[in-house]
Amino acid sequence: SLGIIPQMGGRIISLTHQGEELFFVQDEFKGDIYYLDKIDNLRDKKLEMGFRVWGGDKTWVSPQQAWWEAIPPIDLDAGSYSIKIDGNTVEMQSPICRETGLRIIRRIRLDDGIVHLQQTFRNETNNLINRGIWNVTQVLRPFEVYLPASRNNIKAYRDEGLNEDASSKISKESNFVKVLCDDNTHFKVGGFIDEGIIVALRKTNAGTLAFSRLFDVDLKCQYAHNASVEIYNSKKYNYLEIEVHAPLVTLGKGQEVSHSQTWILKRFDNNIDPEEVFRMLE
């Protein structure tokens, strides 16, 4: 089942499978709603609020270095989205972002336990906008995340204040890079994967829960952060982030760009290995 909060950045705030919750929520801000349309100075409001994670699944705007005050654009991240429901499809639209000039449209469809997520940017200004769709999902630990990539293509981000040694958390396993997120070691890794599939596995007494996602990648395009995928592991809270980037694009007035993902949740016995899961998805 899914839980959504349009009033808090159009988030998917809950994802459960057979009663098991997968998504992290920042308890100290649970239930908060912000009336940002009444705020004139967004920079001051950002500094007042600080960097809050809130939790769940959200759409950010890349590149990160373009954010005012090094905080996500708050009209998009914490603003109130409109909502339309049509059968098993929900569409949420952000207000026009006063920082970026973008509107975000998030369409979510639930089909036989499979989640289809489409994210769209629309340029609501008269100017050219060069940005990328950046999907961030905050998932409760522990998980082993498998990326179809060579080891050299996935690098630790040692230059972002994430100084803990992540070498013990990243390993080559068969045709994949395995990123182990099982404690509060603070690290972030990222790079280019060979195909648009990510598999996250969590072993439990009831079997191995596989949280898989499929999406398009295009290695001929330019990506912000020089990565199509990033994995972040929090020190302060019990979560990891699965981050999926779409290519950077330049949008003219009224132009749109979309990127889609398919999420599949399934439980296997504990003998399953990532290669078997990947074969089922391909």
mmCIF file of C-alpha atoms in Angstrom:
data_model
loop_
_atom_site.group_PDB
_atom_site.id
_atom_site.type_symbol
_atom_site.label_atom_id
_atom_site.label_comp_id
_atom_site.label_asym_id
_atom_site.label_seq_id
_atom_site.Cartn_x
_atom_site.Cartn_y
_atom_site.Cartn_z
ATOM 1 C CA SER A 1 0.000 0.000 0.000
ATOM 2 C CA LEU A 2 1.001 3.620 -0.563
ATOM 3 C CA GLY A 3 0.512 6.740 1.538
ATOM 4 C CA ILE A 4 0.839 10.163 -0.057
ATOM 5 C CA ILE A 5 0.994 13.711 1.337
ATOM 6 C CA PRO A 6 0.366 16.307 -1.369
ATOM 7 C CA GLN A 7 0.657 19.104 1.214
ATOM 8 C CA MET A 8 4.296 18.188 1.933
ATOM 9 C CA GLY A 9 6.108 18.383 -1.377
ATOM 10 C CA GLY A 10 3.876 15.843 -3.137
ATOM 11 C CA ARG A 11 5.559 12.992 -1.316
ATOM 12 C CA ILE A 12 4.901 9.300 -1.224
ATOM 13 C CA ILE A 13 5.332 9.123 2.535
ATOM 14 C CA SER A 14 4.608 5.418 3.116
ATOM 15 C CA LEU A 15 5.231 2.195 1.200
ATOM 16 C CA THR A 16 4.299 -1.084 2.870
ATOM 17 C CA HIS A 17 4.483 -4.670 1.700
ATOM 18 C CA GLN A 18 2.708 -7.394 3.681
ATOM 19 C CA GLY A 19 2.618 -5.059 6.668
ATOM 20 C CA GLU A 20 6.313 -4.138 6.479
ATOM 21 C CA GLU A 21 7.035 -0.403 6.176
ATOM 22 C CA LEU A 22 9.879 0.534 3.850
ATOM 23 C CA PHE A 23 9.988 4.335 4.084
ATOM 24 C CA PHE A 24 11.644 6.543 6.680
ATOM 25 C CA VAL A 25 9.772 9.534 8.162
ATOM 26 C CA GLN A 26 11.465 12.293 10.178
ATOM 27 C CA ASP A 27 9.426 12.109 13.396
ATOM 28 C CA GLU A 28 10.130 15.624 14.680
ATOM 29 C CA PHE A 29 8.376 17.157 11.656
ATOM 30 C CA LYS A 30 5.688 14.524 11.100
ATOM 31 C CA GLY A 31 2.384 16.183 10.219
ATOM 32 C CA ASP A 32 3.854 19.664 9.715
ATOM 33 C CA ILE A 33 2.339 21.789 6.945
ATOM 34 C CA TYR A 34 3.954 25.001 5.676
ATOM 35 C CA TYR A 35 2.076 27.891 4.079
ATOM 36 C CA LEU A 36 4.906 29.016 1.852
ATOM 37 C CA ASP A 37 2.716 31.128 -0.440
ATOM 38 C CA LYS A 38 2.593 33.646 2.423
ATOM 39 C CA ILE A 39 6.417 33.845 2.579
ATOM 40 C CA ASP A 40 8.061 36.642 0.603
ATOM 41 C CA ASN A 41 11.746 35.977 1.278
ATOM 42 C CA LEU A 42 12.512 32.343 0.445
ATOM 43 C CA ARG A 43 16.213 32.629 1.264
ATOM 44 C CA ASP A 44 15.453 33.812 4.804
ATOM 45 C CA LYS A 45 12.828 31.085 5.214
ATOM 46 C CA LYS A 46 15.325 28.447 4.090
ATOM 47 C CA LEU A 47 17.890 29.635 6.630
ATOM 48 C CA GLU A 48 15.226 29.681 9.354
ATOM 49 C CA MET A 49 14.076 26.120 8.585
ATOM 50 C CA GLY A 50 17.462 24.581 7.808
ATOM 51 C CA PHE A 51 17.914 21.356 5.867
ATOM 52 C CA ARG A 52 15.032 19.022 6.755
ATOM 53 C CA VAL A 53 14.643 15.584 5.216
ATOM 54 C CA TRP A 54 10.988 14.818 6.163
ATOM 55 C CA GLY A 55 11.213 11.359 4.567
ATOM 56 C CA GLY A 56 9.470 9.277 1.928
ATOM 57 C CA ASP A 57 9.898 9.627 -1.832
ATOM 58 C CA LYS A 58 10.252 13.039 -3.459
ATOM 59 C CA THR A 59 11.412 14.831 -6.593
ATOM 60 C CA TRP A 60 14.398 17.132 -6.280
ATOM 61 C CA VAL A 61 16.031 19.382 -8.879
ATOM 62 C CA SER A 62 19.638 18.864 -9.927
ATOM 63 C CA PRO A 63 22.340 20.070 -9.775
ATOM 64 C CA GLN A 64 22.606 20.424 -6.006
ATOM 65 C CA GLN A 65 25.177 23.222 -6.231
ATOM 66 C CA ALA A 66 22.524 25.478 -7.819
ATOM 67 C CA TRP A 67 20.278 25.415 -4.734
ATOM 68 C CA TRP A 68 19.886 28.676 -2.843
ATOM 69 C CA GLU A 69 21.498 28.420 0.604
ATOM 70 C CA ALA A 70 22.452 24.774 -0.159
ATOM 71 C CA ILE A 71 18.880 23.687 0.698
ATOM 72 C CA PRO A 72 16.381 22.106 -1.741
ATOM 73 C CA PRO A 73 13.959 24.590 -3.356
ATOM 74 C CA ILE A 74 11.285 24.763 -0.666
ATOM 75 C CA ASP A 75 8.328 25.583 -2.920
ATOM 76 C CA LEU A 76 8.908 22.134 -4.442
ATOM 77 C CA ASP A 77 10.230 20.227 -1.426
ATOM 78 C CA ALA A 78 7.792 21.487 1.217
ATOM 79 C CA GLY A 79 5.080 23.301 -0.719
ATOM 80 C CA SER A 80 1.476 22.163 -1.039
ATOM 81 C CA TYR A 81 0.711 20.278 -4.262
ATOM 82 C CA SER A 82 -2.725 20.071 -5.854
ATOM 83 C CA ILE A 83 -4.122 16.558 -6.237
ATOM 84 C CA LYS A 84 -6.358 14.756 -8.742
ATOM 85 C CA ILE A 85 -7.450 11.130 -8.401
ATOM 86 C CA ASP A 86 -8.622 9.111 -11.400
ATOM 87 C CA GLY A 87 -9.214 5.441 -10.610
ATOM 88 C CA ASN A 88 -5.893 3.966 -9.517
ATOM 89 C CA THR A 89 -3.889 7.038 -10.633
ATOM 90 C CA VAL A 90 -2.980 10.057 -8.518
ATOM 91 C CA GLU A 91 -1.574 13.254 -10.023
ATOM 92 C CA MET A 92 0.025 15.911 -7.824
ATOM 93 C CA GLN A 93 1.161 19.304 -9.139
ATOM 94 C CA SER A 94 3.476 21.661 -7.318
ATOM 95 C CA PRO A 95 3.089 25.409 -7.154
ATOM 96 C CA ILE A 96 5.381 27.329 -9.498
ATOM 97 C CA CYS A 97 8.783 27.333 -7.828
ATOM 98 C CA ARG A 98 9.972 30.886 -7.237
ATOM 99 C CA GLU A 99 13.575 29.710 -7.060
ATOM 100 C CA THR A 100 13.802 27.576 -10.216
ATOM 101 C CA GLY A 101 10.780 28.627 -12.294
ATOM 102 C CA LEU A 102 9.731 24.985 -12.550
ATOM 103 C CA ARG A 103 6.497 23.177 -11.784
ATOM 104 C CA ILE A 104 6.741 19.501 -10.815
ATOM 105 C CA ILE A 105 4.017 17.030 -11.757
ATOM 106 C CA ARG A 106 4.085 13.616 -10.070
ATOM 107 C CA ARG A 107 1.810 10.872 -11.423
ATOM 108 C CA ILE A 108 1.546 7.670 -9.402
ATOM 109 C CA ARG A 109 -0.332 4.578 -10.538
ATOM 110 C CA LEU A 110 -0.733 1.398 -8.494
ATOM 111 C CA ASP A 111 -1.275 -1.728 -10.603
ATOM 112 C CA ASP A 112 -1.431 -5.203 -9.009
ATOM 113 C CA GLY A 113 1.154 -4.216 -6.412
ATOM 114 C CA ILE A 114 3.428 -2.505 -8.964
ATOM 115 C CA VAL A 115 4.039 1.239 -8.582
ATOM 116 C CA HIS A 116 4.413 3.384 -11.700
ATOM 117 C CA LEU A 117 5.915 6.815 -11.008
ATOM 118 C CA GLN A 118 6.176 9.535 -13.647
ATOM 119 C CA GLN A 119 7.922 12.803 -12.775
ATOM 120 C CA THR A 120 7.613 15.869 -15.001
ATOM 121 C CA PHE A 121 9.285 19.278 -14.999
ATOM 122 C CA ARG A 122 7.508 22.169 -16.742
ATOM 123 C CA ASN A 123 9.196 25.511 -17.383
ATOM 124 C CA GLU A 124 6.759 28.184 -16.201
ATOM 125 C CA THR A 125 9.043 31.131 -17.079
ATOM 126 C CA ASN A 126 10.049 32.975 -20.234
ATOM 127 C CA ASN A 127 13.685 31.952 -19.726
ATOM 128 C CA LEU A 128 15.679 28.841 -20.578
ATOM 129 C CA ILE A 129 16.085 26.470 -17.620
ATOM 130 C CA ASN A 130 18.832 23.818 -17.496
ATOM 131 C CA ARG A 131 18.075 21.253 -14.797
ATOM 132 C CA GLY A 132 17.631 17.520 -14.229
ATOM 133 C CA ILE A 133 14.956 15.387 -12.566
ATOM 134 C CA TRP A 134 16.386 13.877 -9.371
ATOM 135 C CA ASN A 135 14.294 11.273 -7.562
ATOM 136 C CA VAL A 136 15.160 10.606 -3.916
ATOM 137 C CA THR A 137 13.676 7.748 -1.877
ATOM 138 C CA GLN A 138 14.453 7.503 1.850
ATOM 139 C CA VAL A 139 14.301 3.845 2.833
ATOM 140 C CA LEU A 140 14.547 2.308 6.294
ATOM 141 C CA ARG A 141 17.686 0.243 6.876
ATOM 142 C CA PRO A 142 18.957 -2.420 6.544
ATOM 143 C CA PHE A 143 19.207 -3.069 2.805
ATOM 144 C CA GLU A 144 21.803 -4.414 0.409
ATOM 145 C CA VAL A 145 21.619 -2.359 -2.798
ATOM 146 C CA TYR A 146 22.815 -3.930 -6.057
ATOM 147 C CA LEU A 147 23.830 -1.808 -9.038
ATOM 148 C CA PRO A 148 24.589 -3.269 -12.497
ATOM 149 C CA ALA A 149 27.947 -1.564 -12.957
ATOM 150 C CA SER A 150 31.669 -2.117 -12.954
ATOM 151 C CA ARG A 151 33.348 -1.320 -9.639
ATOM 152 C CA ASN A 152 35.307 1.551 -11.202
ATOM 153 C CA ASN A 153 32.087 3.301 -12.229
ATOM 154 C CA ILE A 154 30.796 3.658 -8.649
ATOM 155 C CA LYS A 155 32.800 6.109 -6.554
ATOM 156 C CA ALA A 156 32.642 7.303 -2.961
ATOM 157 C CA TYR A 157 31.968 11.022 -2.469
ATOM 158 C CA ARG A 158 34.790 11.848 -0.092
ATOM 159 C CA ASP A 159 34.628 15.578 -0.898
ATOM 160 C CA GLU A 160 31.184 16.339 0.552
ATOM 161 C CA GLY A 161 31.983 16.104 4.243
ATOM 162 C CA LEU A 162 31.229 12.368 4.196
ATOM 163 C CA ASN A 163 34.577 11.390 5.634
ATOM 164 C CA GLU A 164 33.880 7.966 7.035
ATOM 165 C CA ASP A 165 35.566 5.148 5.152
ATOM 166 C CA ALA A 166 32.934 3.490 2.983
ATOM 167 C CA SER A 167 35.298 0.919 1.474
ATOM 168 C CA SER A 168 33.927 -1.896 3.634
ATOM 169 C CA LYS A 169 30.395 -1.054 2.446
ATOM 170 C CA ILE A 170 31.089 -1.261 -1.302
ATOM 171 C CA SER A 171 32.074 -4.501 -2.988
ATOM 172 C CA LYS A 172 31.955 -6.252 -6.325
ATOM 173 C CA GLU A 173 29.586 -9.214 -6.385
ATOM 174 C CA SER A 174 29.224 -11.095 -9.672
ATOM 175 C CA ASN A 175 28.069 -8.537 -12.271
ATOM 176 C CA PHE A 176 27.009 -5.977 -9.687
ATOM 177 C CA VAL A 177 28.326 -3.435 -7.246
ATOM 178 C CA LYS A 178 26.892 -4.163 -3.805
ATOM 179 C CA VAL A 179 26.334 -1.226 -1.442
ATOM 180 C CA LEU A 180 25.708 -2.397 2.121
ATOM 181 C CA CYS A 181 23.527 -0.069 4.204
ATOM 182 C CA ASP A 182 23.225 -1.822 7.552
ATOM 183 C CA ASP A 183 24.460 0.721 10.122
ATOM 184 C CA ASN A 184 25.044 4.469 10.492
ATOM 185 C CA THR A 185 28.363 4.679 8.647
ATOM 186 C CA HIS A 186 28.105 8.051 6.896
ATOM 187 C CA PHE A 187 28.775 7.796 3.172
ATOM 188 C CA LYS A 188 27.532 8.525 -0.306
ATOM 189 C CA VAL A 189 28.440 6.772 -3.535
ATOM 190 C CA GLY A 190 27.410 7.394 -7.107
ATOM 191 C CA GLY A 191 28.166 6.799 -10.744
ATOM 192 C CA PHE A 192 26.847 5.327 -13.957
ATOM 193 C CA ILE A 193 25.067 1.985 -14.176
ATOM 194 C CA ASP A 194 24.957 -0.202 -17.284
ATOM 195 C CA GLU A 195 21.168 -0.521 -17.360
ATOM 196 C CA GLY A 196 18.290 1.108 -15.527
ATOM 197 C CA ILE A 197 17.701 -1.458 -12.796
ATOM 198 C CA ILE A 198 18.339 -1.193 -9.048
ATOM 199 C CA VAL A 199 17.641 -4.082 -6.688
ATOM 200 C CA ALA A 200 17.583 -3.630 -2.900
ATOM 201 C CA LEU A 201 17.387 -6.779 -0.746
ATOM 202 C CA ARG A 202 16.494 -7.130 2.942
ATOM 203 C CA LYS A 203 16.653 -10.543 4.603
ATOM 204 C CA THR A 204 14.067 -11.205 7.306
ATOM 205 C CA ASN A 205 12.681 -14.225 9.121
ATOM 206 C CA ALA A 206 9.796 -14.165 6.629
ATOM 207 C CA GLY A 207 12.159 -14.290 3.644
ATOM 208 C CA THR A 208 14.057 -11.778 1.514
ATOM 209 C CA LEU A 209 12.180 -8.624 0.577
ATOM 210 C CA ALA A 210 13.224 -7.297 -2.848
ATOM 211 C CA PHE A 211 12.535 -3.638 -3.626
ATOM 212 C CA SER A 212 13.377 -3.243 -7.316
ATOM 213 C CA ARG A 213 13.027 -0.331 -9.696
ATOM 214 C CA LEU A 214 13.324 -0.028 -13.450
ATOM 215 C CA PHE A 215 13.915 3.182 -15.421
ATOM 216 C CA ASP A 216 15.612 4.537 -18.531
ATOM 217 C CA VAL A 217 19.270 5.565 -18.644
ATOM 218 C CA ASP A 218 21.086 7.198 -21.550
ATOM 219 C CA LEU A 219 24.865 7.160 -21.273
ATOM 220 C CA LYS A 220 25.149 9.530 -24.240
ATOM 221 C CA CYS A 221 23.539 12.338 -22.221
ATOM 222 C CA GLN A 222 24.984 14.661 -19.614
ATOM 223 C CA TYR A 223 23.969 13.996 -16.013
ATOM 224 C CA ALA A 224 24.255 16.336 -13.056
ATOM 225 C CA HIS A 225 26.669 15.053 -10.405
ATOM 226 C CA ASN A 226 28.233 12.912 -13.169
ATOM 227 C CA ALA A 227 25.985 10.046 -12.051
ATOM 228 C CA SER A 228 22.769 8.306 -13.055
ATOM 229 C CA VAL A 229 22.445 6.728 -9.593
ATOM 230 C CA GLU A 230 23.526 7.727 -6.087
ATOM 231 C CA ILE A 231 23.221 5.904 -2.760
ATOM 232 C CA TYR A 232 23.417 7.858 0.503
ATOM 233 C CA ASN A 233 23.613 6.357 3.994
ATOM 234 C CA SER A 234 22.609 8.601 6.898
ATOM 235 C CA LYS A 235 24.577 8.871 10.118
ATOM 236 C CA LYS A 236 21.925 10.709 12.146
ATOM 237 C CA TYR A 237 18.847 8.711 11.124
ATOM 238 C CA ASN A 238 18.004 5.091 10.304
ATOM 239 C CA TYR A 239 17.718 5.406 6.529
ATOM 240 C CA LEU A 240 19.481 5.150 3.204
ATOM 241 C CA GLU A 241 18.614 7.046 0.046
ATOM 242 C CA ILE A 242 18.168 5.498 -3.385
ATOM 243 C CA GLU A 243 18.626 8.396 -5.795
ATOM 244 C CA VAL A 244 17.870 8.187 -9.518
ATOM 245 C CA HIS A 245 18.873 10.946 -11.932
ATOM 246 C CA ALA A 246 17.469 11.750 -15.343
ATOM 247 C CA PRO A 247 19.716 13.586 -17.828
ATOM 248 C CA LEU A 248 20.153 17.340 -17.663
ATOM 249 C CA VAL A 249 17.880 19.132 -20.144
ATOM 250 C CA THR A 250 17.320 22.702 -21.281
ATOM 251 C CA LEU A 251 13.651 23.699 -21.320
ATOM 252 C CA GLY A 252 12.181 26.709 -23.090
ATOM 253 C CA LYS A 253 9.018 28.509 -22.043
ATOM 254 C CA GLY A 254 6.198 25.999 -21.467
ATOM 255 C CA GLN A 255 8.325 22.982 -22.358
ATOM 256 C CA GLU A 256 8.197 19.773 -20.324
ATOM 257 C CA VAL A 257 10.399 16.762 -19.701
ATOM 258 C CA SER A 258 9.400 13.521 -17.952
ATOM 259 C CA HIS A 259 11.142 10.517 -16.449
ATOM 260 C CA SER A 260 9.416 7.318 -15.328
ATOM 261 C CA GLN A 261 10.161 4.503 -12.911
ATOM 262 C CA THR A 262 8.503 1.182 -12.140
ATOM 263 C CA TRP A 263 8.772 -0.175 -8.594
ATOM 264 C CA ILE A 264 8.290 -3.871 -7.881
ATOM 265 C CA LEU A 265 8.058 -5.364 -4.391
ATOM 266 C CA LYS A 266 8.317 -9.103 -3.937
ATOM 267 C CA ARG A 267 9.282 -11.515 -1.178
ATOM 268 C CA PHE A 268 11.486 -14.528 -1.899
ATOM 269 C CA ASP A 269 12.998 -17.245 0.243
ATOM 270 C CA ASN A 270 16.363 -16.392 1.768
ATOM 271 C CA ASN A 271 18.295 -18.410 -0.818
ATOM 272 C CA ILE A 272 17.553 -15.868 -3.558
ATOM 273 C CA ASP A 273 20.555 -14.042 -4.978
ATOM 274 C CA PRO A 274 20.572 -10.694 -6.814
ATOM 275 C CA GLU A 275 21.347 -12.312 -10.160
ATOM 276 C CA GLU A 276 18.105 -14.294 -10.004
ATOM 277 C CA VAL A 277 16.127 -11.138 -9.198
ATOM 278 C CA PHE A 278 17.743 -9.256 -12.084
ATOM 279 C CA ARG A 279 16.955 -12.105 -14.480
ATOM 280 C CA MET A 280 13.286 -11.964 -13.486
ATOM 281 C CA LEU A 281 13.189 -8.218 -14.142
ATOM 282 C CA GLU A 282 14.909 -8.202 -17.531
#
